Amino acid sequence: MDSTFPPGLLPQGREPGSPRDASGARRRRPLFWLALAFATGIAADDVLTPGLPALGGLLISAALAALGAGVLLRGERLRGLVCFAAAAFAGFAGGTFTHALKARFPGASDVSRRTPAASSIAWLEGAVVEVRRPQVNGARGRELWTIELSSLGAKPDDLAPASGLVQLAAPACEPNSPPEEILEGQRLRVLARLEAPASATLPDIFDRANYLARQGIRRVGESARGRVEVLGLTPWWRVDLHLRRWSGALAARNDERLGPERAGLLNALLLGRRDNIGPGDSEAFARTGTAHLLAISGLHVQAVAALMGWLLARLGFSKRRAALAVLVFSIAYALFTGAQPPVVRAVAMIAVYAGAFLFFRAPDPLTTLGAAALGILLFAPDDLFLAGFQLSVLAVLALVTLYPSLEAAWLRWRGIPEAWIVDPEEKTRLRWSRGLRRACFVSLAAWAGSAPAVAWHMGNFTFFSLGTNIVAVPLSMLGMAAGAVGMLPGLSTLAPALNLPFDLLLGLNRTVSAWPLASLDVPPPPLAVCVIYAAVMCWVWMGRARSATFPRMALMLPAAFAALAVSSFFRAPPENPRLTVFDLGRGRAALVETPGGEAALIDAGGEGQG
């Protein structure tokens, strides 16, 4: 048993690094490794894009490997190893096949198969699953509707069944004419111009077409003015859309009550709506490493679930009844906030934890994470490539593996078992210092786990994320609580106190983001750097009972951060587009040539006005 723990404090076999250690690497976790193999298969299909014959051969090979491992082999140890390898291979093949069917081989009724990639006109019917009201220079821009199709055709009275998602811009309004209000959960019949989203042609820029395709949106367009008809509401069993419509009404009321800045922050924290977050504040949150607070994440859901569990425990509910109530509430809250990938992951983990209590089993954190990720990727494999899913899973993975390593290494380095301290004053000081230490370690672990994904998707490396998150996360929790209380009627007198967390959080991020070294702009890190970074994290996790001492980690972790940030200086800069301006006497024109060989000729008008 480890020398930092007094005899009898931990059961035999629960010391750090043992097979029964809840955070150790030696514990058997088949679901976790299966989920990892499944995710690897999804990534392989996205990169290699094999055809249907290759996919069929892969599935047959996986089936034969599993059959041979279970029937032909003799010897318990050898059979166990080969069965594990066969299961991992089957998971890899399943991930490849699932992603191929979802992303590259849609059904015959999918909108991408029913309409051409070029611009076309069509009538469509479907349910509104999301309404975005973006802010442009402080004013509300044109709405964007995401519609889940049910039928499609050339004429309104001759529509055939269809499936898939489309994103439409609302029709342009006539002067002095208010726009027609469209809400989530309504069924529409629309005449629209549809086309495939334009792919990015410049290197290292945001690829909107790829981003939309990851969400299942393969057609975008614009609805025609006067050709939008509301058919009614979706059926009663579409509880998700009815809850989402209710959250939209609450968001609109917050806009009127709090103003655009505070309401935008509250709606992002509590309702999962980022429409009113201005570009300046979005950039400030990104530069301080707190951009994850602007998206509904597992942190928000788990905070709400933990608060509800605490209240139920104080009301005398048993653990099983409280777990069931928290599970039902978490599912409803996830639907209320739009069922975004991090929220679904958090609810899936809560479901596994609640199931453990319901069936009198001890939950394992990594198995819970693996089961949640596997359940999400089975239905939405492209979520693997979304920033929200990656940040959420990597942060939880780091909290489960890296944080216990930091804590164990600290205790071993200090060499004084904290449980042996009995002096009241010393125990009080220890309680405060331990709380601060654990807050720092949790923030450091989450930062370390999510740093590669932040650099890849957001293009920056934040230097003050550790300190800002220690302050910003509690402020965001206070803001959620204050916002929920402020929605209750008759509490207008408490408005100044309830607005304080939002003002402090906005002021903190605006101040820190203005510092010269708050953030370093970096391109996506090379694959080799990501592999080295992951190897360091695995070493910290797997060797925490032997070689992962606190002084070594104090050197290795900053070295991994430095490699992630400095690697950008050793990459060749991307080739810039070429711009040629023609002065034709009667007007001007501009020729833009991209590094990929494409070109666009732009008529700039007689005065260069475009």
Coordinates of C-alpha atoms in Angstrom, one line a residue:
M1 CA 0.0 0.0 0.0
D2 CA 1.2 3.5 -0.8
S3 CA 3.1 5.2 2.1
T4 CA 1.1 8.4 1.8
F5 CA -2.1 6.6 3.1
P6 CA -2.4 5.4 6.7
P7 CA -3.1 1.8 7.3
G8 CA -6.8 0.9 7.2
L9 CA -7.8 4.1 5.4
L10 CA -8.2 2.4 2.0
P11 CA -9.4 -1.1 1.5
Q12 CA -6.7 -3.6 0.4
G13 CA -6.2 -3.3 -3.4
R14 CA -7.6 0.2 -3.7
E15 CA -4.2 2.0 -3.6
P16 CA -3.2 4.1 -6.6
G17 CA -2.4 2.0 -9.7
S18 CA -4.0 -1.2 -8.4
P19 CA -6.5 -3.1 -10.6
R20 CA -9.3 -1.9 -8.3
D21 CA -8.3 1.7 -8.3
A22 CA -11.2 3.6 -9.8
S23 CA -8.9 5.9 -11.8
G24 CA -6.1 3.5 -12.5
A25 CA -5.1 2.1 -15.9
R26 CA -5.1 -1.6 -14.8
R27 CA -8.8 -1.9 -14.1
R28 CA -10.8 -3.8 -16.7
R29 CA -13.0 -1.5 -18.7
P30 CA -14.2 -3.2 -21.9
L31 CA -16.8 -0.5 -22.8
F32 CA -14.2 2.2 -22.6
W33 CA -11.8 0.4 -25.0
L34 CA -14.7 -0.5 -27.3
A35 CA -15.7 3.1 -27.5
L36 CA -12.1 4.1 -28.3
A37 CA -11.9 1.5 -31.1
F38 CA -15.3 2.7 -32.4
A39 CA -14.2 6.3 -32.5
T40 CA -10.9 5.3 -34.2
G41 CA -13.0 3.5 -36.9
I42 CA -15.0 6.7 -37.5
A43 CA -11.9 8.8 -37.9
A44 CA -10.4 6.2 -40.3
D45 CA -13.4 6.2 -42.5
D46 CA -13.4 10.0 -42.6
V47 CA -9.8 10.1 -43.7
L48 CA -9.6 7.0 -46.0
T49 CA -13.2 7.0 -47.3
P50 CA -13.2 3.3 -48.4
G51 CA -15.8 2.1 -50.8
L52 CA -18.6 -0.4 -50.1
P53 CA -16.6 -3.5 -51.1
A54 CA -13.8 -2.5 -48.7
L55 CA -16.3 -1.9 -45.9
G56 CA -18.0 -5.3 -46.5
G57 CA -14.6 -7.0 -46.4
L58 CA -13.8 -5.3 -43.2
L59 CA -17.0 -6.4 -41.5
I60 CA -16.5 -10.0 -42.7
S61 CA -13.0 -10.0 -41.3
A62 CA -14.2 -8.7 -38.0
A63 CA -16.9 -11.4 -37.8
L64 CA -14.4 -14.2 -38.7
A65 CA -11.9 -12.8 -36.1
A66 CA -14.6 -12.8 -33.4
L67 CA -15.7 -16.4 -34.4
G68 CA -12.1 -17.7 -34.4
A69 CA -11.3 -16.1 -31.0
G70 CA -14.4 -17.6 -29.3
V71 CA -14.4 -21.1 -30.8
L72 CA -11.0 -22.2 -32.1
L73 CA -8.6 -20.9 -29.5
R74 CA -7.7 -22.9 -26.4
G75 CA -6.2 -21.5 -23.2
E76 CA -7.9 -19.0 -21.0
R77 CA -5.2 -16.3 -21.0
L78 CA -4.5 -16.5 -24.8
R79 CA -8.3 -16.6 -25.6
G80 CA -8.8 -13.5 -23.4
L81 CA -6.1 -11.5 -25.2
V82 CA -7.3 -12.6 -28.6
C83 CA -11.0 -11.9 -27.7
F84 CA -10.0 -8.5 -26.6
A85 CA -8.2 -7.8 -29.9
A86 CA -11.1 -9.2 -31.9
A87 CA -13.6 -7.1 -30.0
A88 CA -11.5 -4.0 -30.6
F89 CA -11.3 -4.8 -34.3
A90 CA -15.0 -5.4 -34.4
G91 CA -15.5 -2.0 -32.8
F92 CA -13.2 -0.4 -35.3
A93 CA -15.1 -2.0 -38.2
G94 CA -18.4 -1.0 -36.7
G95 CA -17.3 2.6 -36.4
T96 CA -16.1 2.7 -40.0
F97 CA -19.3 1.2 -41.3
T98 CA -21.6 3.4 -39.2
H99 CA -19.9 6.6 -40.2
A100 CA -19.9 5.6 -43.9
L101 CA -23.7 4.9 -43.9
K102 CA -24.5 8.1 -42.1
A103 CA -22.1 10.5 -43.8
R104 CA -21.2 9.1 -47.2
F105 CA -24.1 6.8 -48.2
P106 CA -27.3 8.6 -47.2
G107 CA -30.7 7.0 -48.0
A108 CA -32.6 7.5 -51.2
S109 CA -35.0 10.0 -49.6
D110 CA -32.3 12.2 -48.2
V111 CA -32.4 15.8 -49.4
S112 CA -28.8 15.5 -50.8
R113 CA -30.0 12.7 -53.1
R114 CA -33.3 14.4 -54.1
T115 CA -31.9 17.8 -55.0
P116 CA -28.8 18.8 -57.1
A117 CA -25.8 20.5 -55.6
A118 CA -26.4 23.5 -57.8
S119 CA -29.0 26.0 -57.0
S120 CA -32.6 24.7 -57.5
I121 CA -36.2 25.7 -56.5
A122 CA -38.4 23.3 -54.5
W123 CA -41.3 23.2 -52.2
L124 CA -40.7 21.5 -48.8
E125 CA -42.5 20.6 -45.7
G126 CA -41.0 19.9 -42.3
A127 CA -40.6 20.8 -38.6
V128 CA -38.5 23.7 -37.4
V129 CA -35.9 22.3 -35.0
E130 CA -33.9 25.4 -34.5
V131 CA -34.3 29.2 -35.0
R132 CA -31.2 31.4 -34.8
R133 CA -31.5 35.2 -34.6
P134 CA -28.0 36.5 -35.1
Q135 CA -27.0 40.0 -34.1
V136 CA -25.2 42.1 -36.7
N137 CA -23.6 45.4 -35.5
G138 CA -26.0 45.5 -32.6
A139 CA -29.1 44.9 -34.7
R140 CA -31.0 41.7 -35.3
G141 CA -30.1 40.1 -38.6
R142 CA -32.1 37.7 -40.8
E143 CA -33.3 34.6 -39.0
L144 CA -31.8 31.1 -39.9
W145 CA -34.2 28.2 -39.7
T146 CA -33.1 24.6 -39.5
I147 CA -35.9 22.4 -40.8
E148 CA -36.2 18.6 -40.5
L149 CA -37.8 17.6 -43.8
S150 CA -40.9 15.3 -44.1
S151 CA -41.6 15.9 -47.8
L152 CA -40.2 17.7 -50.9
G153 CA -41.3 18.4 -54.4
A154 CA -41.6 20.7 -57.4
K155 CA -45.3 21.6 -56.6
P156 CA -47.0 22.3 -53.2
D157 CA -49.7 19.7 -54.0
D158 CA -47.3 17.0 -55.3
L159 CA -44.7 16.4 -52.5
A160 CA -42.9 13.1 -52.0
P161 CA -41.5 11.8 -48.7
A162 CA -38.0 13.2 -47.9
S163 CA -35.6 13.3 -45.0
G164 CA -32.6 15.3 -43.8
L165 CA -31.9 18.8 -42.5
V166 CA -31.8 22.0 -44.4
Q167 CA -30.9 25.5 -43.2
L168 CA -32.9 28.4 -44.7
A169 CA -32.5 32.1 -44.3
A170 CA -35.8 33.8 -43.5
P171 CA -37.3 35.9 -46.4
A172 CA -36.1 39.5 -46.6
C173 CA -38.6 41.9 -45.0
E174 CA -40.2 44.7 -46.9
P175 CA -39.4 48.2 -45.4
N176 CA -41.4 49.0 -42.3
S177 CA -42.8 45.5 -42.2
P178 CA -42.1 43.3 -39.2
P179 CA -40.9 39.8 -39.9
E180 CA -43.2 36.9 -39.4
E181 CA -42.3 35.1 -36.1
I182 CA -41.3 31.5 -36.6
L183 CA -40.8 29.3 -33.6
E184 CA -39.3 25.9 -32.9
G185 CA -41.8 23.1 -33.1
Q186 CA -43.9 24.6 -35.9
R187 CA -44.5 22.7 -39.1
L188 CA -43.9 24.8 -42.3
R189 CA -44.6 24.6 -46.0
V190 CA -41.9 26.7 -47.8
L191 CA -40.9 27.6 -51.3
A192 CA -37.1 27.8 -51.1
R193 CA -34.0 28.0 -53.2
L194 CA -31.7 25.1 -52.2
E195 CA -28.0 24.4 -52.9
A196 CA -25.1 22.6 -51.4
P197 CA -23.0 24.8 -49.0
A198 CA -19.9 26.3 -50.6
S199 CA -16.7 24.6 -49.5
A200 CA -13.7 26.6 -48.3
T201 CA -11.1 27.1 -51.0
L202 CA -8.4 28.9 -48.8
P203 CA -6.1 27.0 -46.4
D204 CA -6.5 27.2 -42.7
I205 CA -9.9 29.0 -42.7
F206 CA -13.3 27.9 -41.3
D207 CA -15.0 25.4 -43.6
R208 CA -18.7 26.1 -43.2
A209 CA -19.8 23.4 -45.5
N210 CA -17.9 20.8 -43.6
Y211 CA -19.2 22.2 -40.3
L212 CA -22.8 22.0 -41.5
A213 CA -22.3 18.5 -42.9
R214 CA -21.1 17.3 -39.5
Q215 CA -24.5 18.3 -38.1
G216 CA -26.4 16.6 -40.9
I217 CA -27.1 19.8 -42.9
R218 CA -26.2 19.2 -46.6
R219 CA -28.4 21.8 -48.2
V220 CA -28.8 25.5 -47.4
G221 CA -30.8 28.2 -49.1
E222 CA -33.3 31.1 -48.8
S223 CA -37.1 31.0 -48.4
A224 CA -39.2 33.0 -50.9
R225 CA -41.1 36.0 -49.6
G226 CA -44.8 35.3 -49.2
R227 CA -44.3 31.6 -49.7
V228 CA -44.0 30.5 -46.0
E229 CA -47.0 28.8 -44.6
V230 CA -47.3 27.7 -40.9
L231 CA -49.2 24.3 -40.9
G232 CA -49.4 24.0 -37.1
L233 CA -47.4 22.4 -34.4
T234 CA -45.5 19.1 -34.3
P235 CA -47.2 16.1 -32.7
W236 CA -47.4 15.9 -28.9
W237 CA -44.7 13.2 -28.8
R238 CA -42.1 15.6 -30.1
V239 CA -41.4 16.8 -26.5
D240 CA -38.0 18.0 -27.5
L241 CA -39.3 20.7 -29.9
H242 CA -42.1 21.8 -27.5
L243 CA -39.5 22.3 -24.7
R244 CA -37.2 24.1 -27.1
R245 CA -40.1 26.5 -28.1
W246 CA -40.6 27.2 -24.4
S247 CA -36.9 28.0 -24.0
G248 CA -37.2 30.4 -26.9
A249 CA -40.0 32.3 -25.2
L250 CA -37.9 32.5 -22.0
A251 CA -34.9 33.8 -24.0
A252 CA -37.1 36.6 -25.6
R253 CA -38.3 37.6 -22.1
N254 CA -34.7 37.7 -20.8
D255 CA -33.9 40.1 -23.7
E256 CA -36.5 42.5 -22.6
R257 CA -35.7 42.2 -18.9
L258 CA -31.9 42.3 -18.8
G259 CA -30.8 44.0 -22.0
P260 CA -28.7 42.4 -24.9
E261 CA -25.4 41.8 -23.1
R262 CA -26.6 40.2 -19.8
A263 CA -29.4 38.4 -21.6
G264 CA -27.1 37.0 -24.2
L265 CA -24.8 35.6 -21.5
L266 CA -27.7 34.2 -19.4
N267 CA -29.3 32.6 -22.5
A268 CA -26.0 31.0 -23.4
L269 CA -25.4 29.7 -19.9
L270 CA -28.8 28.5 -19.0
L271 CA -30.7 27.9 -22.3
G272 CA -28.0 27.1 -24.8
R273 CA -28.7 30.1 -27.1
R274 CA -25.8 32.2 -28.2
D275 CA -27.7 34.6 -30.6
N276 CA -27.0 37.8 -28.5
I277 CA -23.3 37.1 -27.7
G278 CA -21.5 39.9 -29.6
P279 CA -18.3 39.2 -31.6
G280 CA -16.2 41.1 -29.1
D281 CA -17.4 39.1 -26.1
S282 CA -17.0 35.8 -28.1
E283 CA -13.4 36.7 -28.9
A284 CA -12.8 37.7 -25.2
F285 CA -14.0 34.4 -23.9
A286 CA -11.9 32.5 -26.5
R287 CA -8.8 34.5 -25.6
T288 CA -9.2 33.7 -21.9
G289 CA -9.9 30.0 -22.3
T290 CA -13.5 30.3 -21.0
A291 CA -15.3 29.9 -24.3
H292 CA -16.7 26.6 -23.1
L293 CA -18.9 28.5 -20.7
L294 CA -20.8 30.1 -23.7
A295 CA -22.0 26.7 -24.8
I296 CA -24.3 24.4 -22.8
S297 CA -21.9 21.7 -21.7
G298 CA -21.6 18.8 -19.3
L299 CA -20.5 21.3 -16.6
H300 CA -23.8 23.1 -16.7
V301 CA -25.9 19.9 -16.8
Q302 CA -24.0 18.3 -14.0
A303 CA -24.2 21.4 -11.9
V304 CA -28.0 21.5 -12.2
A305 CA -28.2 17.7 -11.6
A306 CA -26.0 18.0 -8.5
L307 CA -28.1 20.8 -7.1
M308 CA -31.3 18.9 -7.6
G309 CA -29.7 15.7 -6.1
W310 CA -28.7 17.8 -3.0
L311 CA -32.2 19.3 -2.6
L312 CA -33.8 15.8 -2.9
A313 CA -31.4 14.4 -0.3
R314 CA -32.3 17.2 2.1
L315 CA -36.0 16.4 1.5
G316 CA -35.5 12.8 2.6
F317 CA -35.5 11.0 -0.8
S318 CA -33.6 7.7 -0.9
K319 CA -30.6 7.4 -3.2
R320 CA -32.5 5.3 -5.7
R321 CA -35.5 7.7 -5.9
A322 CA -33.3 10.7 -6.1
A323 CA -31.2 9.1 -8.9
L324 CA -34.4 8.4 -10.9
A325 CA -35.7 11.9 -10.4
V326 CA -32.4 13.5 -11.3
L327 CA -32.2 11.3 -14.5
V328 CA -35.7 12.4 -15.6
F329 CA -34.9 16.0 -14.9
S330 CA -31.6 15.8 -16.7
I331 CA -33.2 14.4 -19.9
A332 CA -35.8 17.1 -19.8
Y333 CA -33.2 19.8 -19.4
A334 CA -31.1 18.4 -22.2
L335 CA -34.1 18.6 -24.6
F336 CA -34.9 22.1 -23.2
T337 CA -31.4 23.3 -24.2
G338 CA -31.4 21.7 -27.7
A339 CA -29.8 18.3 -27.0
Q340 CA -26.3 19.5 -28.0
P341 CA -23.5 16.8 -28.0
P342 CA -21.9 17.8 -24.7
V343 CA -25.3 17.9 -23.0
V344 CA -26.2 14.5 -24.4
R345 CA -22.8 13.1 -23.2
A346 CA -23.4 14.5 -19.7
V347 CA -27.0 13.1 -19.6
A348 CA -25.7 9.7 -20.8
M349 CA -23.1 9.7 -18.0
I350 CA -25.8 10.7 -15.5
A351 CA -28.0 7.8 -16.8
V352 CA -25.2 5.3 -16.3
Y353 CA -24.5 6.6 -12.8
A354 CA -28.2 6.6 -11.9
G355 CA -28.5 3.0 -13.3
A356 CA -25.7 1.9 -11.1
F357 CA -27.6 3.2 -8.0
L358 CA -30.9 1.7 -9.3
F359 CA -29.3 -1.7 -9.8
F360 CA -27.0 -1.6 -6.7
R361 CA -23.8 -1.4 -8.6
A362 CA -20.7 0.8 -8.1
P363 CA -20.2 3.1 -11.1
D364 CA -16.8 3.3 -12.8
P365 CA -16.0 6.8 -14.3
L366 CA -14.1 5.7 -17.4
T367 CA -16.7 3.0 -18.2
T368 CA -19.4 5.6 -17.8
L369 CA -17.6 7.9 -20.2
G370 CA -17.1 5.1 -22.7
A371 CA -20.7 4.0 -22.6
A372 CA -21.9 7.6 -23.0
A373 CA -19.6 8.3 -26.0
L374 CA -20.4 5.0 -27.6
G375 CA -24.2 5.7 -27.3
I376 CA -23.8 9.1 -28.9
L377 CA -21.6 8.0 -31.7
L378 CA -23.8 5.1 -32.7
F379 CA -26.6 7.6 -33.6
A380 CA -24.5 10.6 -34.6
P381 CA -21.0 9.5 -35.7
D382 CA -20.1 12.9 -37.1
D383 CA -20.3 14.3 -33.6
L384 CA -16.8 13.0 -33.1
F385 CA -15.5 15.9 -35.1
L386 CA -17.4 18.7 -33.5
A387 CA -15.6 20.9 -31.1
G388 CA -18.2 20.6 -28.4
F389 CA -18.1 16.8 -28.3
Q390 CA -14.3 16.8 -28.3
L391 CA -13.9 19.4 -25.6
S392 CA -16.5 17.8 -23.4
V393 CA -15.1 14.2 -23.6
L394 CA -11.4 15.3 -23.3
A395 CA -12.1 17.4 -20.3
V396 CA -14.0 14.6 -18.5
L397 CA -11.3 12.1 -19.5
A398 CA -8.6 14.4 -18.1
L399 CA -10.6 14.9 -14.8
V400 CA -10.9 11.1 -14.4
T401 CA -7.3 10.3 -15.2
L402 CA -5.0 13.3 -14.8
Y403 CA -6.6 14.9 -11.8
P404 CA -6.2 11.8 -9.5
S405 CA -2.6 11.6 -10.7
L406 CA -1.8 15.1 -9.7
E407 CA -3.5 14.7 -6.4
A408 CA -1.7 11.4 -5.6
A409 CA 1.7 12.8 -6.7
W410 CA 1.2 15.9 -4.5
L411 CA 0.4 13.7 -1.4
R412 CA 3.4 11.5 -2.1
W413 CA 5.6 14.5 -2.5
R414 CA 4.4 16.1 0.7
G415 CA 4.8 12.9 2.6
I416 CA 2.4 13.8 5.3
P417 CA -0.9 11.8 5.4
E418 CA -3.6 14.5 5.7
A419 CA -5.9 12.0 7.6
W420 CA -3.5 12.0 10.5
I421 CA -4.0 15.7 11.3
V422 CA -6.2 16.1 14.3
D423 CA -5.5 19.7 15.5
P424 CA -8.7 21.8 14.9
E425 CA -6.9 24.9 13.7
E426 CA -4.6 22.8 11.5
K427 CA -7.6 20.9 10.1
T428 CA -9.3 24.2 9.2
R429 CA -6.2 25.5 7.4
L430 CA -5.9 22.2 5.7
R431 CA -9.5 22.3 4.5
W432 CA -9.0 25.7 2.9
S433 CA -5.6 24.8 1.3
R434 CA -7.0 21.5 0.1
G435 CA -10.0 23.2 -1.5
L436 CA -7.7 25.7 -3.3
R437 CA -5.3 22.9 -4.4
R438 CA -8.1 20.8 -5.7
A439 CA -9.6 23.7 -7.6
C440 CA -6.2 24.4 -9.2
F441 CA -5.7 20.7 -10.1
V442 CA -9.2 20.4 -11.6
S443 CA -8.7 23.5 -13.7
L444 CA -5.2 22.3 -14.8
A445 CA -6.5 18.9 -15.7
A446 CA -9.3 20.2 -17.8
W447 CA -7.0 22.7 -19.4
A448 CA -4.4 20.0 -20.2
G449 CA -7.0 17.6 -21.6
S450 CA -8.8 20.1 -23.9
A451 CA -5.8 22.2 -25.0
P452 CA -5.2 20.3 -28.3
A453 CA -8.9 20.5 -29.3
V454 CA -8.9 24.3 -28.4
A455 CA -5.8 24.8 -30.6
W456 CA -7.3 22.7 -33.4
H457 CA -10.8 24.2 -33.6
M458 CA -10.3 27.7 -32.1
G459 CA -6.8 28.5 -33.3
N460 CA -5.4 29.8 -30.1
F461 CA -3.5 28.7 -27.0
T462 CA -4.5 30.5 -23.8
F463 CA -1.9 31.3 -21.2
F464 CA -4.2 32.5 -18.4
S465 CA -6.9 29.8 -18.7
L466 CA -5.9 28.2 -15.4
G467 CA -6.5 31.3 -13.4
T468 CA -9.5 32.7 -15.2
N469 CA -11.4 29.4 -15.0
I470 CA -10.9 29.2 -11.3
V471 CA -12.8 32.5 -11.0
A472 CA -15.1 32.3 -14.1
V473 CA -16.6 28.8 -13.5
P474 CA -18.0 29.7 -10.0
L475 CA -19.2 33.0 -11.5
S476 CA -21.0 31.1 -14.3
M477 CA -22.7 28.8 -11.7
L478 CA -23.8 31.9 -9.7
G479 CA -25.0 33.4 -12.9
M480 CA -27.1 30.4 -13.8
A481 CA -28.6 30.3 -10.3
A482 CA -29.3 34.1 -10.4
G483 CA -30.8 33.9 -13.8
A484 CA -33.1 31.0 -12.8
V485 CA -34.2 33.0 -9.7
G486 CA -34.7 36.2 -11.8
M487 CA -37.2 34.4 -14.1
L488 CA -39.6 34.0 -11.2
P489 CA -42.3 36.7 -11.1
G490 CA -42.2 39.4 -8.5
L491 CA -38.5 39.6 -8.0
S492 CA -37.7 42.9 -9.9
T493 CA -36.3 44.5 -6.7
L494 CA -33.5 41.9 -6.6
A495 CA -32.4 42.8 -10.2
P496 CA -29.1 44.6 -9.2
A497 CA -27.9 41.7 -7.1
L498 CA -29.0 39.1 -9.6
N499 CA -27.2 41.0 -12.4
L500 CA -23.9 41.2 -10.5
P501 CA -22.5 37.7 -11.6
F502 CA -23.0 38.6 -15.3
D503 CA -21.3 42.0 -14.9
L504 CA -18.3 40.4 -13.1
L505 CA -18.0 37.6 -15.6
L506 CA -18.1 39.9 -18.6
G507 CA -15.7 42.4 -16.9
L508 CA -13.3 39.6 -16.0
N509 CA -13.0 38.2 -19.6
R510 CA -12.9 41.7 -21.2
T511 CA -10.0 42.7 -18.9
V512 CA -7.9 39.6 -19.1
S513 CA -8.4 39.3 -22.9
A514 CA -6.9 42.8 -23.3
W515 CA -3.6 41.7 -21.8
P516 CA -0.8 41.4 -24.4
L517 CA 0.0 37.7 -23.8
A518 CA -3.5 36.5 -23.0
S519 CA -3.6 34.2 -26.1
L520 CA -1.3 33.0 -28.8
D521 CA -2.9 32.4 -32.3
V522 CA -1.8 29.0 -33.5
P523 CA -2.7 26.8 -36.5
P524 CA -4.0 23.3 -36.0
P525 CA -1.2 21.3 -34.3
P526 CA 0.6 18.6 -36.4
L527 CA -0.4 15.0 -35.9
A528 CA 3.1 14.2 -34.5
V529 CA 2.7 16.8 -31.8
C530 CA -0.7 15.5 -30.8
V531 CA 0.6 12.0 -30.5
I532 CA 3.5 13.1 -28.3
Y533 CA 1.1 15.2 -26.2
A534 CA -1.2 12.2 -25.8
A535 CA 1.7 10.0 -24.9
V536 CA 2.7 12.4 -22.0
M537 CA -0.9 12.4 -20.7
C538 CA -1.0 8.6 -20.9
W539 CA 2.3 8.4 -19.0
V540 CA 1.0 10.6 -16.3
W541 CA -2.1 8.4 -16.0
M542 CA -0.5 4.9 -16.3
G543 CA 2.5 5.7 -14.2
R544 CA 1.0 7.6 -11.3
A545 CA 1.7 4.9 -8.8
R546 CA 5.4 4.6 -9.8
S547 CA 7.1 7.2 -12.0
A548 CA 4.5 10.1 -12.1
T549 CA 6.0 12.0 -9.2
F550 CA 5.1 15.6 -8.7
P551 CA 8.5 17.1 -9.7
R552 CA 8.5 15.1 -12.9
M553 CA 5.0 16.2 -13.8
A554 CA 6.0 19.8 -12.9
L555 CA 8.4 19.5 -15.8
M556 CA 6.6 17.2 -18.3
L557 CA 3.2 19.0 -18.3
P558 CA 4.7 22.5 -19.1
A559 CA 6.9 20.8 -21.7
A560 CA 3.8 19.3 -23.4
F561 CA 2.1 22.7 -23.4
A562 CA 5.2 24.4 -24.8
A563 CA 5.4 21.8 -27.6
L564 CA 1.8 22.4 -28.5
A565 CA 2.2 26.2 -28.7
V566 CA 5.7 26.4 -30.2
S567 CA 5.1 23.8 -33.0
S568 CA 3.2 26.5 -34.9
F569 CA 6.5 28.4 -35.5
F570 CA 8.0 25.5 -37.4
R571 CA 5.2 25.1 -40.0
A572 CA 5.4 26.7 -43.5
P573 CA 2.9 29.6 -43.8
P574 CA -0.1 28.9 -46.0
E575 CA 0.0 30.2 -49.6
N576 CA -2.0 33.4 -49.8
P577 CA -4.6 34.1 -52.5
R578 CA -3.7 36.3 -55.4
L579 CA -5.6 39.5 -56.1
T580 CA -5.5 41.4 -59.5
V581 CA -7.4 44.7 -59.9
F582 CA -8.4 45.8 -63.4
D583 CA -9.1 49.5 -64.1
L584 CA -11.3 49.4 -67.3
G585 CA -12.0 53.1 -67.5
R586 CA -15.7 52.7 -67.2
G587 CA -15.3 50.7 -64.0
R588 CA -13.2 48.4 -62.0
A589 CA -13.0 44.6 -61.6
A590 CA -11.1 42.3 -59.3
L591 CA -9.8 38.8 -60.1
V592 CA -9.2 36.6 -57.0
E593 CA -7.2 33.4 -57.6
T594 CA -7.0 30.8 -54.8
P595 CA -4.1 28.5 -54.1
G596 CA -6.3 25.6 -55.1
G597 CA -6.5 26.9 -58.7
E598 CA -10.0 28.4 -58.5
A599 CA -10.8 31.9 -59.5
A600 CA -13.6 34.5 -59.1
L601 CA -14.1 37.7 -61.1
I602 CA -15.8 40.4 -59.1
D603 CA -17.5 43.5 -60.8
A604 CA -16.5 46.4 -58.5
G605 CA -18.7 49.0 -60.3
G606 CA -17.9 52.4 -61.6
E607 CA -16.9 53.8 -58.2
G608 CA -15.5 50.6 -56.7
Q609 CA -18.6 50.1 -54.7
G610 CA -19.1 46.4 -55.6

